[in-house]
Amino acid sequence: MKLKEINRTAIQSWSPAQHHPIYLATGTSAQQLDASFSTNASLEFFELDLTDPSLDMKSCGSLSSSHRYHKLAWGPYGMDDEGHPSGVLIAGGEHGNVILYDAAKIMAGETDVIIAESDKHTGPVRALDVNPFQTNLVASGGNESEIYIWDMNNFGSPMTPGPKTQPLEDISCVAWNRQVQHILASASPSGRASVWDLRKNDLIIKVSDHSNRMHCSGLAWNPEVATQLVLSSEDDRMPVIQMWDLRFATSPFKILENHTRGVLSINWSLADPELLLSCGKDNRILCWNPNTAEVVYELPTSSQWCFDIQWCPRNPAVLSAASFDGHIDVYSIMGGTNQAQSQRHADQLPQTAAPPVTVNPLKKPPKWIRRPVGASFAFGGKLVSLENAKPNAQQPASHVVHISQVVTETAFLKRSDRLQATLSGGGFVGFCQEKIDAAENEFEKTLWSFLKANFESDIRSKYLELLGYNKEELALKVSSEAFDLIAAAAVPPAGTPEEAFDMIAAAAVPPPADTPEAAFDMIAAENLQPAATMELDSDLDPETEEPGAVELCLHDNRMADSIILAIAGGAELLEKTQKKYFTKTHSKITKVSAVVMKDWHDILKTCDLQNWKEALAAVMTYAQPEEFSSLCDLLGGRLEAAVDAQLQAQACLCYICAGNVEKLVSCWTKAQGGHCPLSLQDLVEKVVVLRRAVEQTQRSSPTAIGILLAEKMSQYAGLLASQGSLSTAITYLPDNTNQVCYTGVVCVCVCVCPPPMNYTPPAPITAPIMAPLGADPQAQLVPSGAPQPLRSIPAEKIMKKPIPEEHLVLKNTFEGLIQKCLAVATDPQTKRKLDDANKRLEALYDKLREQTLSPAIVGGLHNIARSIESRAYAEGLGIHTHIVSHSNFSETSAFMPVLKVVLTQANKLGV
């Protein structure tokens, strides 16, 4: 895109990269006249102000001159000590002049602006270049093979790089090497280029094209490769740019061919070696990638030749082009739309509505806006980092991407691995005991003790012991102190069963008699008719008559009589009588009925929660298996709803006894409330253990995962995945992935993020992850504050891929051969070698799993395996040698030496 323009027929030079703001110096060209045919000459400075939308550049100073110029070069000499705050402008004149100007003084309007001047050259000075390492040194070239090296500290005595080349010829270009400060190159229109070593003060090499059509118009060194340079030809018969490497200087190693007429000027970008500018007599300005000989950009130019083109040292996207039509145009290679240019075109042609001039950018981003390095976190705790490696001399830049595993929760992963090991191998009792021993408080210890009881014999008895009761003692305790459990009973507790019945009678009938016989006396005192009084006959059959008698007593509300008779009739009749008794009795003693009738639901609904342990113990002792879980749930629900936080936490024990995983999750979440990884690990450990216990005790799969548990499991799976444990994470995902949105995300990510086929996972990086630039990526800095252990998670913790079936024969063959050798080997040293080889061949099997070996190597390994099967070990060693000599050492060094040892030993042992 065109940025600015200057209406001058002039040569040009940008201000040094150190200078700000950016200026462009122009000097009246000695090679041409402007439209007015004026013979006047001047130096002028223009500021590049990209904030100004207009195309015009502001003139910042000028100087009338008696010279016209062939070449300008602007160096930073004097800027450091402010002797020359804008540096020095060096001019090559038409009469052999080399003139040093103080740029700052010209822009300030001063008259004493010439620092030094010499006319030592014979003929015009067409070539100038400032040494990039010693900015006080300037090289110049004139006629008759004259090359001078000027020291601006002592300008009057220039030196020569060596003897003049023969035959004598004009010097059209000089250029300092960009990597080695004492190397200088020069070129002439004859097509020959010379390379000089100033330490030796001699010519070290010449390069020339044998076609004699190479008329050198430009010379430039590769900014990064010291031995490479380019030469351009202005001959229309050979409009090319040749790339030379001085290590192989018999001919150019690459030729850039796209211009249709002679090339007039070239300039190699110091900011990106993959950008080389050229302009020619075909009215084109091209930008090349010299490594690929591809044109990556073409600037929109006028119909006139461009005779000089230069990159801006400070702004690498900007370039300037001087053309024979009397313009110097400033462009950006980044593309875009220039409204000012469009408006100017519309002003010139008002009848035409000119659209905005849009220019496409480069085909790929230039080096200065590429990321030299970068990093980004990816799914699964992966840290993806990149670096753009420096290209080789004849190869394009290589883009290196590193994928590392970042582990920030080492303690969490360690516990997760331990849980996985327990799930895989059993040993839940030992796992629970470890948690008991490591418990930080009594409640945690009790909770794990309850979980452990699920994997022991006589689970209820173990629960009772944990509650502090013995099964036999508890039976007596319940009989003697049952009514202590009643929360709202209106009568004082009974000490014995007999007292309980006394209290029942006291609540519904007159005060009790002292003896059973007295009870009958009281019955008689109730004004009952003698005919209604039951006289017991010694011949009465209890099995047939007593039920009827009990019914009569109940009908007449003679409760004590009915109970006495029912006792004589047996347990079944007594139970029926008790039910009817409690049905007819509507006093405050109805809660006693729960104890007598073993109505545990009523007991647990009404008991004092401070006595929850006794209530739970009674349920464990007397409740039937089919109602046990629901009773524990009932008590747990009451505890969870309590105001007391300690009672709320105890609900977890009831849910463990009930095997209710979902309610355990809810209760534990409320009680603990933590969301850190270790808190989540605490919960998952309990859930997993309880679910496995339910599977064992109920001999069936646990109930389906509820929404809350699904959410927690999803969070846990996501956390595992973020630490790189993908295979473990996927086992914790709920079956119904619609339960929680996050679950679906994890599922998708696990499915669509497989590692690259040619990727071998490096050792994990543990927190912290920041390291200084250039440091070893595995060497991490420990920040100040709390110490963080740097410990890698062993790679074996991650499930390895299976070896592809077609390559499994390699593993079987090599391992089988080692076993055969071990069977016959008697020398301990040989056995040690074979054992070591068996272990080290795992590197080969890992590469087979990841499919990182080239097809040629894999094919060779299969040929070795076939030779082993036919016991042709010498043939196998020959194949081995061929593979090693024709492959990348780094690709095979881990296993090929080991394989040679195995083949050699097999051949020696004759197995």
mmCIF file of C-alpha atoms in Angstrom, residues 511-787:
data_model
loop_
_atom_site.group_PDB
_atom_site.id
_atom_site.type_symbol
_atom_site.label_atom_id
_atom_site.label_comp_id
_atom_site.label_asym_id
_atom_site.label_seq_id
_atom_site.Cartn_x
_atom_site.Cartn_y
_atom_site.Cartn_z
ATOM 1 C CA PRO A 511 -53.749 -46.892 90.376
ATOM 2 C CA PRO A 512 -52.262 -50.325 90.031
ATOM 3 C CA ALA A 513 -52.681 -53.040 92.588
ATOM 4 C CA ASP A 514 -49.765 -54.287 94.609
ATOM 5 C CA THR A 515 -50.089 -57.851 93.362
ATOM 6 C CA PRO A 516 -51.602 -59.566 90.302
ATOM 7 C CA GLU A 517 -54.303 -60.965 92.556
ATOM 8 C CA ALA A 518 -55.181 -57.447 93.621
ATOM 9 C CA ALA A 519 -55.712 -56.578 90.016
ATOM 10 C CA PHE A 520 -58.642 -58.973 89.865
ATOM 11 C CA ASP A 521 -60.011 -57.435 93.031
ATOM 12 C CA MET A 522 -59.955 -54.057 91.318
ATOM 13 C CA ILE A 523 -61.760 -55.503 88.326
ATOM 14 C CA ALA A 524 -64.470 -56.719 90.621
ATOM 15 C CA ALA A 525 -64.660 -53.311 92.228
ATOM 16 C CA GLU A 526 -65.699 -51.730 88.965
ATOM 17 C CA ASN A 527 -69.355 -52.585 89.588
ATOM 18 C CA LEU A 528 -69.332 -55.263 86.974
ATOM 19 C CA GLN A 529 -72.087 -57.866 87.078
ATOM 20 C CA PRO A 530 -70.952 -61.195 88.503
ATOM 21 C CA ALA A 531 -72.327 -62.915 85.395
ATOM 22 C CA ALA A 532 -69.880 -60.982 83.290
ATOM 23 C CA THR A 533 -66.931 -61.977 85.489
ATOM 24 C CA MET A 534 -64.931 -64.696 83.832
ATOM 25 C CA GLU A 535 -64.236 -67.670 85.957
ATOM 26 C CA LEU A 536 -61.286 -69.664 84.741
ATOM 27 C CA ASP A 537 -61.841 -73.341 84.482
ATOM 28 C CA SER A 538 -58.894 -75.613 84.916
ATOM 29 C CA ASP A 539 -60.060 -77.571 81.876
ATOM 30 C CA LEU A 540 -60.089 -74.496 79.593
ATOM 31 C CA ASP A 541 -58.106 -75.002 76.370
ATOM 32 C CA PRO A 542 -55.817 -71.963 76.016
ATOM 33 C CA GLU A 543 -55.432 -72.414 72.260
ATOM 34 C CA THR A 544 -59.201 -72.224 71.648
ATOM 35 C CA GLU A 545 -60.713 -70.433 74.588
ATOM 36 C CA GLU A 546 -58.190 -67.781 75.606
ATOM 37 C CA PRO A 547 -58.496 -65.690 72.437
ATOM 38 C CA GLY A 548 -62.182 -65.406 72.991
ATOM 39 C CA ALA A 549 -61.631 -64.440 76.620
ATOM 40 C CA VAL A 550 -59.126 -61.799 75.573
ATOM 41 C CA GLU A 551 -61.663 -60.422 73.105
ATOM 42 C CA LEU A 552 -64.293 -60.190 75.820
ATOM 43 C CA CYS A 553 -61.913 -58.334 78.142
ATOM 44 C CA LEU A 554 -60.930 -55.921 75.374
ATOM 45 C CA HIS A 555 -64.618 -55.394 74.522
ATOM 46 C CA ASP A 556 -65.331 -54.497 78.129
ATOM 47 C CA ASN A 557 -62.255 -52.262 78.274
ATOM 48 C CA ARG A 558 -60.698 -54.572 80.824
ATOM 49 C CA MET A 559 -57.157 -53.962 79.511
ATOM 50 C CA ALA A 560 -55.181 -55.519 82.310
ATOM 51 C CA ASP A 561 -57.276 -58.716 82.095
ATOM 52 C CA SER A 562 -56.722 -58.934 78.328
ATOM 53 C CA ILE A 563 -52.947 -58.603 78.650
ATOM 54 C CA ILE A 564 -52.737 -61.178 81.468
ATOM 55 C CA LEU A 565 -54.769 -63.631 79.453
ATOM 56 C CA ALA A 566 -52.751 -62.937 76.302
ATOM 57 C CA ILE A 567 -49.496 -63.716 78.114
ATOM 58 C CA ALA A 568 -50.894 -67.122 78.934
ATOM 59 C CA GLY A 569 -51.931 -67.587 75.279
ATOM 60 C CA GLY A 570 -48.468 -67.229 73.808
ATOM 61 C CA ALA A 571 -46.387 -64.695 71.858
ATOM 62 C CA GLU A 572 -48.686 -64.466 68.857
ATOM 63 C CA LEU A 573 -51.777 -63.754 70.937
ATOM 64 C CA LEU A 574 -49.829 -61.283 73.066
ATOM 65 C CA GLU A 575 -48.701 -59.356 69.962
ATOM 66 C CA LYS A 576 -52.293 -59.132 68.649
ATOM 67 C CA THR A 577 -53.534 -58.037 72.046
ATOM 68 C CA GLN A 578 -50.875 -55.362 72.316
ATOM 69 C CA LYS A 579 -51.871 -53.933 68.935
ATOM 70 C CA LYS A 580 -55.537 -53.778 69.903
ATOM 71 C CA TYR A 581 -54.618 -52.313 73.260
ATOM 72 C CA PHE A 582 -52.662 -49.501 71.749
ATOM 73 C CA THR A 583 -55.388 -48.928 69.164
ATOM 74 C CA LYS A 584 -57.982 -48.429 71.882
ATOM 75 C CA THR A 585 -55.699 -46.338 74.112
ATOM 76 C CA HIS A 586 -55.464 -42.663 73.181
ATOM 77 C CA SER A 587 -53.463 -41.257 76.045
ATOM 78 C CA LYS A 588 -49.923 -39.854 76.123
ATOM 79 C CA ILE A 589 -48.529 -43.358 76.422
ATOM 80 C CA THR A 590 -49.140 -43.982 72.694
ATOM 81 C CA LYS A 591 -45.386 -43.391 72.147
ATOM 82 C CA VAL A 592 -44.733 -46.350 74.402
ATOM 83 C CA SER A 593 -46.470 -48.454 71.801
ATOM 84 C CA ALA A 594 -43.553 -47.852 69.440
ATOM 85 C CA VAL A 595 -41.188 -49.497 71.890
ATOM 86 C CA VAL A 596 -43.470 -52.412 72.678
ATOM 87 C CA MET A 597 -44.462 -52.973 69.055
ATOM 88 C CA LYS A 598 -40.919 -52.292 67.711
ATOM 89 C CA ASP A 599 -42.275 -49.509 65.486
ATOM 90 C CA TRP A 600 -38.814 -48.130 64.629
ATOM 91 C CA HIS A 601 -40.122 -45.546 62.213
ATOM 92 C CA ASP A 602 -42.090 -43.940 65.029
ATOM 93 C CA ILE A 603 -39.156 -44.220 67.413
ATOM 94 C CA LEU A 604 -36.756 -42.508 64.998
ATOM 95 C CA LYS A 605 -39.275 -39.786 64.176
ATOM 96 C CA THR A 606 -39.786 -38.864 67.811
ATOM 97 C CA CYS A 607 -36.530 -39.626 69.631
ATOM 98 C CA ASP A 608 -34.375 -36.872 71.051
ATOM 99 C CA LEU A 609 -31.590 -36.211 68.509
ATOM 100 C CA GLN A 610 -29.064 -35.911 71.326
ATOM 101 C CA ASN A 611 -29.630 -39.632 71.772
ATOM 102 C CA TRP A 612 -29.137 -40.426 68.042
ATOM 103 C CA LYS A 613 -26.444 -42.965 68.790
ATOM 104 C CA GLU A 614 -28.805 -45.052 71.003
ATOM 105 C CA ALA A 615 -31.542 -44.828 68.370
ATOM 106 C CA LEU A 616 -29.174 -45.926 65.593
ATOM 107 C CA ALA A 617 -27.838 -48.706 67.783
ATOM 108 C CA ALA A 618 -31.355 -50.012 68.471
ATOM 109 C CA VAL A 619 -32.118 -50.034 64.738
ATOM 110 C CA MET A 620 -28.917 -51.952 64.078
ATOM 111 C CA THR A 621 -29.871 -54.483 66.723
ATOM 112 C CA TYR A 622 -33.540 -55.118 65.963
ATOM 113 C CA ALA A 623 -34.484 -53.739 62.504
ATOM 114 C CA GLN A 624 -35.169 -56.231 59.727
ATOM 115 C CA PRO A 625 -32.785 -56.180 56.707
ATOM 116 C CA GLU A 626 -35.459 -54.953 54.318
ATOM 117 C CA GLU A 627 -36.175 -51.857 56.442
ATOM 118 C CA PHE A 628 -32.671 -51.139 57.715
ATOM 119 C CA SER A 629 -31.611 -48.714 54.943
ATOM 120 C CA SER A 630 -34.806 -46.672 55.060
ATOM 121 C CA LEU A 631 -34.571 -46.370 58.856
ATOM 122 C CA CYS A 632 -30.969 -45.141 58.650
ATOM 123 C CA ASP A 633 -32.041 -42.661 55.972
ATOM 124 C CA LEU A 634 -34.852 -41.462 58.246
ATOM 125 C CA LEU A 635 -32.524 -40.766 61.146
ATOM 126 C CA GLY A 636 -29.957 -39.208 58.833
ATOM 127 C CA GLY A 637 -32.579 -36.861 57.443
ATOM 128 C CA ARG A 638 -33.526 -35.648 60.910
ATOM 129 C CA LEU A 639 -29.888 -35.091 61.826
ATOM 130 C CA GLU A 640 -29.178 -33.233 58.591
ATOM 131 C CA ALA A 641 -32.141 -30.922 59.265
ATOM 132 C CA ALA A 642 -30.966 -30.155 62.790
ATOM 133 C CA VAL A 643 -29.789 -26.703 63.806
ATOM 134 C CA ASP A 644 -26.658 -28.033 65.485
ATOM 135 C CA ALA A 645 -23.824 -28.240 62.915
ATOM 136 C CA GLN A 646 -22.264 -31.197 64.741
ATOM 137 C CA LEU A 647 -25.483 -33.164 64.483
ATOM 138 C CA GLN A 648 -25.721 -32.274 60.796
ATOM 139 C CA ALA A 649 -22.309 -33.823 60.171
ATOM 140 C CA GLN A 650 -23.321 -37.042 61.993
ATOM 141 C CA ALA A 651 -25.946 -37.609 59.290
ATOM 142 C CA CYS A 652 -23.085 -38.794 57.064
ATOM 143 C CA LEU A 653 -22.685 -41.869 59.301
ATOM 144 C CA CYS A 654 -26.365 -42.721 58.935
ATOM 145 C CA TYR A 655 -26.134 -42.440 55.152
ATOM 146 C CA ILE A 656 -23.078 -44.672 55.113
ATOM 147 C CA CYS A 657 -25.023 -47.291 57.102
ATOM 148 C CA ALA A 658 -27.904 -46.892 54.632
ATOM 149 C CA GLY A 659 -25.610 -47.131 51.613
ATOM 150 C CA ASN A 660 -27.177 -43.944 50.266
ATOM 151 C CA VAL A 661 -24.422 -42.414 48.122
ATOM 152 C CA GLU A 662 -26.396 -39.431 46.833
ATOM 153 C CA LYS A 663 -27.408 -38.278 50.332
ATOM 154 C CA LEU A 664 -23.831 -38.777 51.558
ATOM 155 C CA VAL A 665 -22.642 -36.426 48.795
ATOM 156 C CA SER A 666 -25.245 -33.833 49.738
ATOM 157 C CA CYS A 667 -24.507 -34.032 53.450
ATOM 158 C CA TRP A 668 -20.739 -34.015 53.040
ATOM 159 C CA THR A 669 -20.911 -31.051 50.668
ATOM 160 C CA LYS A 670 -22.934 -29.051 53.175
ATOM 161 C CA ALA A 671 -20.708 -30.028 56.087
ATOM 162 C CA GLN A 672 -17.363 -29.367 54.398
ATOM 163 C CA GLY A 673 -18.205 -26.800 51.745
ATOM 164 C CA GLY A 674 -14.696 -26.828 50.208
ATOM 165 C CA HIS A 675 -14.127 -26.649 46.452
ATOM 166 C CA CYS A 676 -10.365 -27.149 46.332
ATOM 167 C CA PRO A 677 -8.956 -30.240 44.556
ATOM 168 C CA LEU A 678 -8.081 -32.065 47.770
ATOM 169 C CA SER A 679 -11.543 -31.440 49.238
ATOM 170 C CA LEU A 680 -13.084 -32.883 46.079
ATOM 171 C CA GLN A 681 -10.692 -35.824 46.346
ATOM 172 C CA ASP A 682 -11.911 -36.413 49.920
ATOM 173 C CA LEU A 683 -15.481 -36.653 48.719
ATOM 174 C CA VAL A 684 -14.746 -38.886 45.735
ATOM 175 C CA GLU A 685 -12.759 -41.301 47.875
ATOM 176 C CA LYS A 686 -15.716 -41.743 50.211
ATOM 177 C CA VAL A 687 -18.204 -42.028 47.373
ATOM 178 C CA VAL A 688 -16.174 -44.594 45.459
ATOM 179 C CA VAL A 689 -15.586 -46.721 48.531
ATOM 180 C CA LEU A 690 -19.248 -46.601 49.559
ATOM 181 C CA ARG A 691 -20.440 -47.518 46.057
ATOM 182 C CA ARG A 692 -18.115 -50.491 45.996
ATOM 183 C CA ALA A 693 -19.381 -51.509 49.446
ATOM 184 C CA VAL A 694 -22.985 -51.349 48.219
ATOM 185 C CA GLU A 695 -22.055 -53.550 45.275
ATOM 186 C CA GLN A 696 -20.549 -56.141 47.599
ATOM 187 C CA THR A 697 -23.202 -56.139 50.305
ATOM 188 C CA GLN A 698 -26.220 -55.991 48.000
ATOM 189 C CA ARG A 699 -24.595 -58.132 45.287
ATOM 190 C CA SER A 700 -25.863 -55.699 42.698
ATOM 191 C CA SER A 701 -24.906 -52.467 41.016
ATOM 192 C CA PRO A 702 -25.434 -49.317 43.065
ATOM 193 C CA THR A 703 -28.311 -47.053 42.295
ATOM 194 C CA ALA A 704 -28.083 -44.666 39.377
ATOM 195 C CA ILE A 705 -26.021 -41.533 39.860
ATOM 196 C CA GLY A 706 -28.097 -38.539 40.843
ATOM 197 C CA ILE A 707 -27.680 -35.002 39.606
ATOM 198 C CA LEU A 708 -25.540 -33.786 42.505
ATOM 199 C CA LEU A 709 -23.193 -36.767 42.372
ATOM 200 C CA ALA A 710 -22.988 -36.459 38.592
ATOM 201 C CA GLU A 711 -21.951 -32.839 38.986
ATOM 202 C CA LYS A 712 -19.259 -33.708 41.512
ATOM 203 C CA MET A 713 -17.965 -36.582 39.398
ATOM 204 C CA SER A 714 -17.866 -34.300 36.383
ATOM 205 C CA GLN A 715 -15.887 -31.725 38.307
ATOM 206 C CA TYR A 716 -13.522 -34.441 39.449
ATOM 207 C CA ALA A 717 -13.106 -35.776 35.905
ATOM 208 C CA GLY A 718 -12.435 -32.267 34.640
ATOM 209 C CA LEU A 719 -9.794 -31.721 37.308
ATOM 210 C CA LEU A 720 -8.099 -35.007 36.447
ATOM 211 C CA ALA A 721 -8.160 -34.103 32.783
ATOM 212 C CA SER A 722 -6.610 -30.717 33.499
ATOM 213 C CA GLN A 723 -3.710 -32.533 35.141
ATOM 214 C CA GLY A 724 -3.243 -34.851 32.182
ATOM 215 C CA SER A 725 -4.911 -37.992 33.614
ATOM 216 C CA LEU A 726 -7.310 -38.395 30.717
ATOM 217 C CA SER A 727 -7.670 -42.165 30.923
ATOM 218 C CA THR A 728 -8.558 -41.932 34.610
ATOM 219 C CA ALA A 729 -10.846 -38.946 34.083
ATOM 220 C CA ILE A 730 -13.024 -40.731 31.574
ATOM 221 C CA THR A 731 -13.797 -43.525 34.067
ATOM 222 C CA TYR A 732 -15.455 -41.017 36.407
ATOM 223 C CA LEU A 733 -17.786 -39.488 33.874
ATOM 224 C CA PRO A 734 -21.468 -40.330 34.497
ATOM 225 C CA ASP A 735 -23.126 -42.615 31.974
ATOM 226 C CA ASN A 736 -25.839 -40.058 31.318
ATOM 227 C CA THR A 737 -23.879 -37.121 29.923
ATOM 228 C CA ASN A 738 -27.003 -34.957 29.793
ATOM 229 C CA GLN A 739 -27.091 -34.709 33.561
ATOM 230 C CA VAL A 740 -24.565 -31.909 33.723
ATOM 231 C CA CYS A 741 -23.437 -29.594 30.948
ATOM 232 C CA TYR A 742 -19.848 -29.749 32.077
ATOM 233 C CA THR A 743 -19.895 -33.489 31.617
ATOM 234 C CA GLY A 744 -20.634 -33.136 27.949
ATOM 235 C CA VAL A 745 -17.753 -30.715 27.577
ATOM 236 C CA VAL A 746 -15.347 -33.160 29.134
ATOM 237 C CA CYS A 747 -16.607 -36.014 26.979
ATOM 238 C CA VAL A 748 -16.199 -34.024 23.805
ATOM 239 C CA CYS A 749 -12.760 -32.792 24.760
ATOM 240 C CA VAL A 750 -11.511 -36.241 25.664
ATOM 241 C CA CYS A 751 -12.754 -37.560 22.357
ATOM 242 C CA VAL A 752 -11.432 -34.828 20.075
ATOM 243 C CA CYS A 753 -8.017 -34.085 21.660
ATOM 244 C CA PRO A 754 -5.859 -37.087 20.900
ATOM 245 C CA PRO A 755 -2.116 -36.307 20.909
ATOM 246 C CA PRO A 756 -0.381 -36.104 17.522
ATOM 247 C CA MET A 757 0.666 -39.427 16.056
ATOM 248 C CA ASN A 758 4.322 -38.414 16.092
ATOM 249 C CA TYR A 759 4.255 -36.991 19.601
ATOM 250 C CA THR A 760 6.132 -38.570 22.493
ATOM 251 C CA PRO A 761 4.945 -37.105 25.814
ATOM 252 C CA PRO A 762 7.805 -35.463 27.717
ATOM 253 C CA ALA A 763 8.211 -35.657 31.442
ATOM 254 C CA PRO A 764 5.498 -33.608 33.183
ATOM 255 C CA ILE A 765 6.191 -30.053 34.268
ATOM 256 C CA THR A 766 5.206 -29.383 37.855
ATOM 257 C CA ALA A 767 4.191 -26.027 39.273
ATOM 258 C CA PRO A 768 5.405 -23.360 38.911
ATOM 259 C CA ILE A 769 5.561 -23.185 35.151
ATOM 260 C CA MET A 770 7.367 -19.946 34.374
ATOM 261 C CA ALA A 771 11.012 -20.123 33.350
ATOM 262 C CA PRO A 772 13.395 -17.433 32.053
ATOM 263 C CA LEU A 773 13.783 -17.064 28.307
ATOM 264 C CA GLY A 774 16.442 -19.358 26.948
ATOM 265 C CA ALA A 775 16.400 -21.563 30.029
ATOM 266 C CA ASP A 776 15.871 -25.289 30.009
ATOM 267 C CA PRO A 777 12.073 -25.742 29.662
ATOM 268 C CA GLN A 778 12.200 -28.528 32.241
ATOM 269 C CA ALA A 779 14.115 -26.381 34.746
ATOM 270 C CA GLN A 780 11.523 -24.444 36.719
ATOM 271 C CA LEU A 781 11.826 -21.464 39.041
ATOM 272 C CA VAL A 782 10.470 -21.791 42.547
ATOM 273 C CA PRO A 783 8.738 -18.538 43.543
ATOM 274 C CA SER A 784 9.179 -16.927 46.910
ATOM 275 C CA GLY A 785 6.672 -17.845 49.551
ATOM 276 C CA ALA A 786 5.354 -21.282 50.332
ATOM 277 C CA PRO A 787 7.676 -23.995 48.936
#
